[in-house]
PDB file of C-alpha atoms and ligand atoms in Angstrom:
ATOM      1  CA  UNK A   1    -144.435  12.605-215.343  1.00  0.00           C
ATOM      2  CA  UNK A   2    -146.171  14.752-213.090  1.00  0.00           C
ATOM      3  CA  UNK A   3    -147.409  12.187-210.757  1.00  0.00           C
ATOM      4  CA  UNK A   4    -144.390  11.317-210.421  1.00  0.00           C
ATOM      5  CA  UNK A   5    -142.617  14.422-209.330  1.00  0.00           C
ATOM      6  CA  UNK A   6    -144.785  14.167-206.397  1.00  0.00           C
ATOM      7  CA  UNK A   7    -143.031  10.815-205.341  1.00  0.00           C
ATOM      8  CA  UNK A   8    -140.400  10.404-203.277  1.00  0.00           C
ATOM      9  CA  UNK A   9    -137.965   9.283-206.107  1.00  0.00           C
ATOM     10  CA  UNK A  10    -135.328   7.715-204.196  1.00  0.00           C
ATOM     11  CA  UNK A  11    -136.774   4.985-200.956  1.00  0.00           C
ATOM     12  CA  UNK A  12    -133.640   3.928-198.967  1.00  0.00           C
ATOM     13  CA  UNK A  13    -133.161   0.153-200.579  1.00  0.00           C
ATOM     14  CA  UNK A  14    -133.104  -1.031-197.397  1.00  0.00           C
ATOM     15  CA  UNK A  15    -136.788  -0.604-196.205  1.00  0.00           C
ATOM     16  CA  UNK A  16    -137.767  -2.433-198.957  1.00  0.00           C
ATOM     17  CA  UNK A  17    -138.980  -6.251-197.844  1.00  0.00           C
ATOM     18  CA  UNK A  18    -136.215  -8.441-200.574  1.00  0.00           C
ATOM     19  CA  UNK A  19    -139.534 -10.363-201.388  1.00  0.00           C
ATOM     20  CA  UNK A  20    -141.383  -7.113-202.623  1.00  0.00           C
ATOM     21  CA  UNK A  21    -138.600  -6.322-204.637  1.00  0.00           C
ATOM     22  CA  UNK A  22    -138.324  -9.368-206.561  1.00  0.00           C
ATOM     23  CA  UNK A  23    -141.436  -9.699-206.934  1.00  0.00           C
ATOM     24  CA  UNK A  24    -142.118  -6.445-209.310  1.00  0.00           C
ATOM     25  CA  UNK A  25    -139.366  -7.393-211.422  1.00  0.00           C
ATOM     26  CA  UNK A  26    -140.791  -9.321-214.487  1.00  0.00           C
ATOM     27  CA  UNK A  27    -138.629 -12.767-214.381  1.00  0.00           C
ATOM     28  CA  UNK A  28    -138.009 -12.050-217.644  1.00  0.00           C
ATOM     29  CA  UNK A  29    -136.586  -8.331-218.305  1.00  0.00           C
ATOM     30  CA  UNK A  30    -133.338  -7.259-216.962  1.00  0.00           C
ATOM     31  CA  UNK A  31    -133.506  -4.184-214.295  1.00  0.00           C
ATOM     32  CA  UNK A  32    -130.630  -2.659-217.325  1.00  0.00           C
ATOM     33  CA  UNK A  33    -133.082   0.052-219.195  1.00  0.00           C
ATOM     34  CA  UNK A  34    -133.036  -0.215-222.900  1.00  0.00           C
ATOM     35  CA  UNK A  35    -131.328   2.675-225.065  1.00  0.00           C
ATOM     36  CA  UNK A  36    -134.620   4.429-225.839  1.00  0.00           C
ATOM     37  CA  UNK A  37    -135.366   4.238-221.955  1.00  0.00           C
ATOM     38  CA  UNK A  38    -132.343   5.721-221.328  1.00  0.00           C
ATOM     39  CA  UNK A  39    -132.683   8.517-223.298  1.00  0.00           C
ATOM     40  CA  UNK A  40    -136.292   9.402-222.392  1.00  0.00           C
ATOM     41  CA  UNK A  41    -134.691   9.012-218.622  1.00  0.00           C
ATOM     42  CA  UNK A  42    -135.188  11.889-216.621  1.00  0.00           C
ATOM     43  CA  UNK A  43    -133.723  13.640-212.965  1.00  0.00           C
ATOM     44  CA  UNK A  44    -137.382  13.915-210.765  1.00  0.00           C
ATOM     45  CA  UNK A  45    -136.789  16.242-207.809  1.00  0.00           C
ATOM     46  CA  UNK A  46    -139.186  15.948-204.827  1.00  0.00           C
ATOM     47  CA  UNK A  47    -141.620  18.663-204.125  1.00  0.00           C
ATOM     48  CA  UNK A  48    -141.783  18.932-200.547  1.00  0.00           C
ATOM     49  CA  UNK A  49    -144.933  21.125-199.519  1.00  0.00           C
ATOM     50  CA  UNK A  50    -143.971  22.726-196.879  1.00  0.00           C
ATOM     51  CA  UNK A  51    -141.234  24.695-198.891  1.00  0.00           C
ATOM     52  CA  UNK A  52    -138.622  23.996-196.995  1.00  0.00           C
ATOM     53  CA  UNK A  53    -135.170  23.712-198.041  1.00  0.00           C
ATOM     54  CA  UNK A  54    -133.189  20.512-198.554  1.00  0.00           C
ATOM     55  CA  UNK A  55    -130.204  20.597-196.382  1.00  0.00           C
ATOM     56  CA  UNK A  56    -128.577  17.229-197.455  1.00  0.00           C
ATOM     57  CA  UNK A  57    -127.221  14.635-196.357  1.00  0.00           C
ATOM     58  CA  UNK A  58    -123.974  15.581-193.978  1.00  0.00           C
ATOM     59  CA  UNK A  59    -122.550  12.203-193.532  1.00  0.00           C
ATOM     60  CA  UNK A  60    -122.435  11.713-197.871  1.00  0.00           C
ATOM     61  CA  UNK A  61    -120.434  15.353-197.982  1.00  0.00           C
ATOM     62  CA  UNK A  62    -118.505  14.682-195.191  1.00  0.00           C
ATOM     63  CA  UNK A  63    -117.470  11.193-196.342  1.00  0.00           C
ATOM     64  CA  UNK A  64    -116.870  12.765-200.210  1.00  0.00           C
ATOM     65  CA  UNK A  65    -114.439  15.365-198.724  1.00  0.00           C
ATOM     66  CA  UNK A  66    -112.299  13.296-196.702  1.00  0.00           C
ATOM     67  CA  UNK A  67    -111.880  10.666-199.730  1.00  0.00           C
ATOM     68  CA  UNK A  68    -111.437  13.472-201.477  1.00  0.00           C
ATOM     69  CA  UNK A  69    -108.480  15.056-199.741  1.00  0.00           C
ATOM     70  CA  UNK A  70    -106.787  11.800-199.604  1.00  0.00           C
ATOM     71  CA  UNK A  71    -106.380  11.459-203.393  1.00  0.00           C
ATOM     72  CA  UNK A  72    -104.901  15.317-202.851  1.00  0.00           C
ATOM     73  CA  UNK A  73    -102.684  14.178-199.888  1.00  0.00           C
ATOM     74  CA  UNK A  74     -99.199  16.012-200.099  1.00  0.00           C
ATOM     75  CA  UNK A  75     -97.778  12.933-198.331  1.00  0.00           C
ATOM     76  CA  UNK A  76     -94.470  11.334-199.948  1.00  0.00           C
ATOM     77  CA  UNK A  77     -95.451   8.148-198.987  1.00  0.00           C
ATOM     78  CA  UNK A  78     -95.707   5.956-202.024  1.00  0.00           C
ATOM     79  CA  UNK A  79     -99.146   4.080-202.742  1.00  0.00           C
ATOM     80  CA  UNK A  80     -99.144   1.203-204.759  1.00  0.00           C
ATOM     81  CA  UNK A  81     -99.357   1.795-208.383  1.00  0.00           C
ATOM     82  CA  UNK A  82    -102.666   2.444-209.891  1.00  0.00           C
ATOM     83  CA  UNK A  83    -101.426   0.739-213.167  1.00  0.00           C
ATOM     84  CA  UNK A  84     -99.466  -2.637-212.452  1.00  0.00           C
ATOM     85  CA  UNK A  85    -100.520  -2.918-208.352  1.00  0.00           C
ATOM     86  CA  UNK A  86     -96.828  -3.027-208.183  1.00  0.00           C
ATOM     87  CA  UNK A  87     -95.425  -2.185-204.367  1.00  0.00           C
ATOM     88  CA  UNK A  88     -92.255  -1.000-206.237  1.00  0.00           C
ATOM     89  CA  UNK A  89     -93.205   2.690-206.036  1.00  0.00           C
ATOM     90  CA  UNK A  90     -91.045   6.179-205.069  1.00  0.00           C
ATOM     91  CA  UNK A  91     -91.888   9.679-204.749  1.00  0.00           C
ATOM     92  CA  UNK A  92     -91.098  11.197-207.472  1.00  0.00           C
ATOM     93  CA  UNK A  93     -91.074  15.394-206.707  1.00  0.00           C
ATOM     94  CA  UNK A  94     -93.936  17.801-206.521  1.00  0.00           C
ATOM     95  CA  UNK A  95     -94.853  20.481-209.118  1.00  0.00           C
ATOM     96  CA  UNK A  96     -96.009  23.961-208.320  1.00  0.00           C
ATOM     97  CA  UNK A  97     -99.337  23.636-207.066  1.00  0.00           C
ATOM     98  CA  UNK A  98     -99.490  19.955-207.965  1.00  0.00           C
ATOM     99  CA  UNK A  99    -100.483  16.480-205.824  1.00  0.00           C
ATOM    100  CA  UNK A 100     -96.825  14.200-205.165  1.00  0.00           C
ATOM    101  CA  UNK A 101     -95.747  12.086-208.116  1.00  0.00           C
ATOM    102  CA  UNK A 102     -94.281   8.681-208.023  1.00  0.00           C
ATOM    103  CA  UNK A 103     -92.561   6.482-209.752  1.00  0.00           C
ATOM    104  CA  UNK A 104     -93.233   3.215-210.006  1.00  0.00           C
ATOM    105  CA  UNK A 105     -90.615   0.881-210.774  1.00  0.00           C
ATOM    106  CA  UNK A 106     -92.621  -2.025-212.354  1.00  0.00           C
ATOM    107  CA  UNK A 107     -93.911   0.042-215.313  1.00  0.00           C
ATOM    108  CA  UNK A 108     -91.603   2.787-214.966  1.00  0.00           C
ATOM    109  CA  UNK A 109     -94.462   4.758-215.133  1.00  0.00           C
ATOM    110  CA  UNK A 110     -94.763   8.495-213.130  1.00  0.00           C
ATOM    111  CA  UNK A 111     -98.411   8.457-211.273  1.00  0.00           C
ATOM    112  CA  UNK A 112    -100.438  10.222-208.651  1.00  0.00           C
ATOM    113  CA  UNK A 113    -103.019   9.238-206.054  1.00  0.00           C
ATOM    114  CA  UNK A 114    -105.460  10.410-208.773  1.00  0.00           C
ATOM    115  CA  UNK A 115    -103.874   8.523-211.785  1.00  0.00           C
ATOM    116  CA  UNK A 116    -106.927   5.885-213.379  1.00  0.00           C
ATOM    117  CA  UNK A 117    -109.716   7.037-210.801  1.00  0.00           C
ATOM    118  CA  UNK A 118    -112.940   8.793-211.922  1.00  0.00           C
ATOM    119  CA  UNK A 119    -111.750  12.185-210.095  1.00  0.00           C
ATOM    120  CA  UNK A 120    -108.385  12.008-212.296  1.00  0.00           C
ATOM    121  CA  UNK A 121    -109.672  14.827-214.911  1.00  0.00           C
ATOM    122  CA  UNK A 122    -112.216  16.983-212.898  1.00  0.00           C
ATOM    123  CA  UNK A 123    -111.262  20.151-212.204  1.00  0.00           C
ATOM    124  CA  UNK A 124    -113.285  20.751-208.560  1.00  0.00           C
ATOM    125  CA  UNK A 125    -110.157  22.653-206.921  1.00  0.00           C
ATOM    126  CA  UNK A 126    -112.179  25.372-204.917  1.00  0.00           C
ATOM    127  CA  UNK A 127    -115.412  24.041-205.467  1.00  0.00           C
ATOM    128  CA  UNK A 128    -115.684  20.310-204.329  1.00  0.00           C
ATOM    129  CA  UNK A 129    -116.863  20.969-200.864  1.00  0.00           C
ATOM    130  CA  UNK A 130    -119.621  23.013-202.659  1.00  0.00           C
ATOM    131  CA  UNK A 131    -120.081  20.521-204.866  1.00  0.00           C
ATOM    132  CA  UNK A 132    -120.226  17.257-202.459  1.00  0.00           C
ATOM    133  CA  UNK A 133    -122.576  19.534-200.755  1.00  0.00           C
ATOM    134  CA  UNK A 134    -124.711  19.406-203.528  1.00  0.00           C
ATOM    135  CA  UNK A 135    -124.380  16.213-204.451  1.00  0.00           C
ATOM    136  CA  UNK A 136    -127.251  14.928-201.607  1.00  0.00           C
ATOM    137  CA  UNK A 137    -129.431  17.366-202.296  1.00  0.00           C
ATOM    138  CA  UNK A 138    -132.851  17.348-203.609  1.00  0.00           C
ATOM    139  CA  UNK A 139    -131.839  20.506-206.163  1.00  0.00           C
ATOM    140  CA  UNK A 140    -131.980  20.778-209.551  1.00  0.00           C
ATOM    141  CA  UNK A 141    -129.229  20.576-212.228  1.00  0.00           C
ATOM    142  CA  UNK A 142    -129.447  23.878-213.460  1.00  0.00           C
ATOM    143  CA  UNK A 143    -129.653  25.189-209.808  1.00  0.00           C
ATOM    144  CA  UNK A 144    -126.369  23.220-208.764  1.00  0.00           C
ATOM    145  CA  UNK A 145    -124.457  24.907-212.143  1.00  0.00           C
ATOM    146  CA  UNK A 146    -125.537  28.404-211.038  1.00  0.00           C
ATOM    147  CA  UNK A 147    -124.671  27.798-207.548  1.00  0.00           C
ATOM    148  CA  UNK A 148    -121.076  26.457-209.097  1.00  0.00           C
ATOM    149  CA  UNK A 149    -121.093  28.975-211.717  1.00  0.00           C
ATOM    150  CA  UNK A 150    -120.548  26.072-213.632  1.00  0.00           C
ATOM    151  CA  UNK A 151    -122.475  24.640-216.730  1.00  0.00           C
ATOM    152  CA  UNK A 152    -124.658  22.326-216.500  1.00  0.00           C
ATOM    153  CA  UNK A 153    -122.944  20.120-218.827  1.00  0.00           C
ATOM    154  CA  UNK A 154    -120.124  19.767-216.151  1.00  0.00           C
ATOM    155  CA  UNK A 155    -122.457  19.209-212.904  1.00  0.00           C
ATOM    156  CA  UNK A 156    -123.624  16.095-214.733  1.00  0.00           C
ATOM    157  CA  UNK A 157    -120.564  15.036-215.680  1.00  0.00           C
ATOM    158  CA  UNK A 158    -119.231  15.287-211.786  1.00  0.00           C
ATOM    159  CA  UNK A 159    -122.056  13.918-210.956  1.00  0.00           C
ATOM    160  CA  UNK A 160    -121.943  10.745-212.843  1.00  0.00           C
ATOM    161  CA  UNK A 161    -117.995  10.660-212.443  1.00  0.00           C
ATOM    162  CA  UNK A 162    -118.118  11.127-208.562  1.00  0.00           C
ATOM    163  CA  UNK A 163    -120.912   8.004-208.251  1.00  0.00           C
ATOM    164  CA  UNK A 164    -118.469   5.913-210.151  1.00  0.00           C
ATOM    165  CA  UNK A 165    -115.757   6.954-207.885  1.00  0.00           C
ATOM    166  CA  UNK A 166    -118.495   6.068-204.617  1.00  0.00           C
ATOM    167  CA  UNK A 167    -118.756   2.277-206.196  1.00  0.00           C
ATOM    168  CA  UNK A 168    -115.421   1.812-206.445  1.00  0.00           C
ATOM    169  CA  UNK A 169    -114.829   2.962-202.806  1.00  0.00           C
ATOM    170  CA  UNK A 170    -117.993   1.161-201.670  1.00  0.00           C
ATOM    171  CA  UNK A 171    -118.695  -1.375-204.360  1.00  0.00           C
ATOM    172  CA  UNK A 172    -121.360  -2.544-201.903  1.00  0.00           C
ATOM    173  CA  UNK A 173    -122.835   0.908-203.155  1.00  0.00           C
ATOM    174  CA  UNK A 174    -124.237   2.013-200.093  1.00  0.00           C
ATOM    175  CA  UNK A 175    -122.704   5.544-200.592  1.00  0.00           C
ATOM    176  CA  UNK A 176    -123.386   5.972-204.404  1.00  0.00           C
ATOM    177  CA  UNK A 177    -127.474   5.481-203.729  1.00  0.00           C
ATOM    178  CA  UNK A 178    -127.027   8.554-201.710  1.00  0.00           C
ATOM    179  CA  UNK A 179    -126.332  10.830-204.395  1.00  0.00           C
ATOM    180  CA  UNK A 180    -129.564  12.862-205.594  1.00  0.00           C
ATOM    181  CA  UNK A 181    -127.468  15.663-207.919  1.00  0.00           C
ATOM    182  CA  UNK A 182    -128.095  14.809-211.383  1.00  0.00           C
ATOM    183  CA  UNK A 183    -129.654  11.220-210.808  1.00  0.00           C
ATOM    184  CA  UNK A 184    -131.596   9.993-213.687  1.00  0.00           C
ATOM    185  CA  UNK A 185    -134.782   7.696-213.564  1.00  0.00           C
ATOM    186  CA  UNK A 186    -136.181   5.907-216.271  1.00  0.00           C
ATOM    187  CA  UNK A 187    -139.638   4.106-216.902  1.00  0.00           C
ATOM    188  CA  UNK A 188    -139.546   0.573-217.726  1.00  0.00           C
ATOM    189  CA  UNK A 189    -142.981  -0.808-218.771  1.00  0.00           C
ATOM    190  CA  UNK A 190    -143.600  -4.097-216.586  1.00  0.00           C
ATOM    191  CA  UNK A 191    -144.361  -6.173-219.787  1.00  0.00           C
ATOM    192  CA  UNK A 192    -141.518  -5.840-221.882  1.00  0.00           C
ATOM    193  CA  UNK A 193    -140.524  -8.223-224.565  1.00  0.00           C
ATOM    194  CA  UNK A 194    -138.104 -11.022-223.077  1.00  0.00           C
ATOM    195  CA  UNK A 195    -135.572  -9.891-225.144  1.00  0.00           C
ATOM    196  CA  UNK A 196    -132.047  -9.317-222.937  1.00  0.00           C
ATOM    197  CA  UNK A 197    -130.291  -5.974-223.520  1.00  0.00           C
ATOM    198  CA  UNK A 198    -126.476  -7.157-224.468  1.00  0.00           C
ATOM    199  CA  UNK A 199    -124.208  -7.179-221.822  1.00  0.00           C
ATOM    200  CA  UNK A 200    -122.061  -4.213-222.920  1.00  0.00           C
ATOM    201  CA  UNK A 201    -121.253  -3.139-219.545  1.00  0.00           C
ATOM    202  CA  UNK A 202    -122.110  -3.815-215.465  1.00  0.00           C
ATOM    203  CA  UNK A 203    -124.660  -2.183-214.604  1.00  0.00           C
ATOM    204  CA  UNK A 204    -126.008  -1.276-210.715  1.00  0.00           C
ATOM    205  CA  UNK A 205    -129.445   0.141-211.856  1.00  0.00           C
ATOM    206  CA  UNK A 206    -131.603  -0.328-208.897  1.00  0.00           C
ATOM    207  CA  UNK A 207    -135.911  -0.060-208.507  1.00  0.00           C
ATOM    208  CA  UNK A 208    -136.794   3.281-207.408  1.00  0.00           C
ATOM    209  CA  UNK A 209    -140.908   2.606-207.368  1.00  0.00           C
ATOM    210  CA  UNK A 210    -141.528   0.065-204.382  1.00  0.00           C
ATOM    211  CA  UNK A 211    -142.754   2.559-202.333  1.00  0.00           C
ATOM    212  CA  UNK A 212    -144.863   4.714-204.426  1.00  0.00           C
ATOM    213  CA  UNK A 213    -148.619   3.316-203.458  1.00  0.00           C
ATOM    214  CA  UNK A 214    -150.036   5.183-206.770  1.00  0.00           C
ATOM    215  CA  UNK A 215    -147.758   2.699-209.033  1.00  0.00           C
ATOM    216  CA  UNK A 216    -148.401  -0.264-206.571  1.00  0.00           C
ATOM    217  CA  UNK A 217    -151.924  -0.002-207.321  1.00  0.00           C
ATOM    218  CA  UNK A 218    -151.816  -0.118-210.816  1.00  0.00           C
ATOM    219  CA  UNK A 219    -151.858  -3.421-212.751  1.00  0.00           C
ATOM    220  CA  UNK A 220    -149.135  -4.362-214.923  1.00  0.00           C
ATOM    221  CA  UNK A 221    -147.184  -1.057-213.503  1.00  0.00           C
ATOM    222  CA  UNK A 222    -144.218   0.431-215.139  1.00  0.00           C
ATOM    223  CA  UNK A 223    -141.171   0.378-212.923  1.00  0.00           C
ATOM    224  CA  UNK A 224    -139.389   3.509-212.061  1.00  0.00           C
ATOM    225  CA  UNK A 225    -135.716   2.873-212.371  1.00  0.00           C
ATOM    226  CA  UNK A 226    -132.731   4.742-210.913  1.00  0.00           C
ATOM    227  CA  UNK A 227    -130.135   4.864-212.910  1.00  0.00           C
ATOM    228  CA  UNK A 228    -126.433   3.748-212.295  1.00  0.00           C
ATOM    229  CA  UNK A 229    -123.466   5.540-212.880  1.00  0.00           C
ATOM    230  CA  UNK A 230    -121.917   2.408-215.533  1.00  0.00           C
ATOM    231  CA  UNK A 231    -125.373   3.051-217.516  1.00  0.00           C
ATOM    232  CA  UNK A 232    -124.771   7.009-218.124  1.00  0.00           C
ATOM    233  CA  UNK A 233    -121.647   6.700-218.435  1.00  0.00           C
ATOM    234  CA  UNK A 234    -122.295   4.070-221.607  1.00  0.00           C
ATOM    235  CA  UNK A 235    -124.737   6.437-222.908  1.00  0.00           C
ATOM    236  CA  UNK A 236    -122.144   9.245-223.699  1.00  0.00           C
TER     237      UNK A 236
HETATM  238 ZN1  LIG B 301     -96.693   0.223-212.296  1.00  0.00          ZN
HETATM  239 ZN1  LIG B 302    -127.485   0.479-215.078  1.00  0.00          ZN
END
């Protein structure tokens, strides 16, 4: 794994020529890594050598926070319920220290702008700027937690629950392959069995390897795969 830490682990997709692309993946193998891939899977962090620090990637933060504070708007003014899409909705009080309820009056059901998104259950309060910070830098998971003063446990678990929460805002996914915090890659060897994983779940894994000359060179290569969001989330 070595070699590989020295590789840039993530190329922007978009560099990459479509025919190159295609043309690494076996016809055969699905990019979705088998279970034993994904569990060998690990996060790679760049090693840049001139030292210097990773400052991120200000337009991911920036665009984190501002979703962000809309699911914590204290506006009244009813969204369409997360639950039936009914139009039907009221607001409903707020609690101490609480985001606006509403009521919606298809279901009958009390919601917020949280209610059935990824975010619903994380507790970030203070710490999500931090946090979506973090999230497009090149630093390590046990780094992030101390930074935090979280575990590490939980910095993964934002992490994979905040790049669910980019596809659904951007199911393009444009925004999620920005995340570096707690990204996983696996190695797939190139000549796999034809044998189809079962379509348990989507999945949005994506080739992380084009670029890396040392694994161009080789024959019959391994592919380095970054993995999505749907796939960790299946693995827990
Ligand atoms: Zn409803
Ligand atoms: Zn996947």
């Amino acid at each position: 794994m070595s070699r590989l830490q020295q590789q840039q682990p993530t190329p922007p997709e978009r560099d990459i020529p479509a025919a190159g692309r295609a043309g690494r993946v076996p016809p055969q193998r699905p990019l979705r890594p088998f279970a034993d891939e994904l569990r060998r899977a690990t996060t790679l962090i760049h090693v840049r050598a001139s030292g210097a620090a990773d400052t991120g990637d200000a337009g991911l933060a920036a665009y984190l926070l501002s979703a962000w504070r809309e699911l914590h708007s204290a506006s009244h003014v009813p969204p369409h319920c997360p639950r039936c899409g009914a139009h039907k909705t009221v607001y409903d009080g707020t609690d101490e220290g609480s985001v606006p309820f509403f009521h919606c009056g298809g279901c009958r059901q009390r919601f917020t702008r949280l209610t059935g998104t990824p975010m619903a259950r994380l507790r970030l309060e203070d710490k999500a700027e931090t946090f979506f910070q973090l999230a497009s830098q090149q630093v390590s998971v046990a780094e992030a937690a101390r930074r935090l003063a979280i575990k590490s446990e939980t910095v993964r678990h934002w992490s994979v629950q905040t790049r669910l929460w980019l596809l659904e805002l951007d199911p393009q996914g444009e925004w999620e392959r920005r995340v570096q915090l707690g990204v996983r890659y696996a190695v797939m060897p190139a000549s796999a069995p034809g044998e189809s994983a079962p379509a348990m779940h989507a999945c949005r894994c994506t080739i992380a390897s084009d670029d890396s000359e040392a694994l161009a060179e080789m024959e019959n290569a391994p592919l380095l795969i970054r993995v999505c969001p749907l796939c960790e989330q299946s693995a827990h």
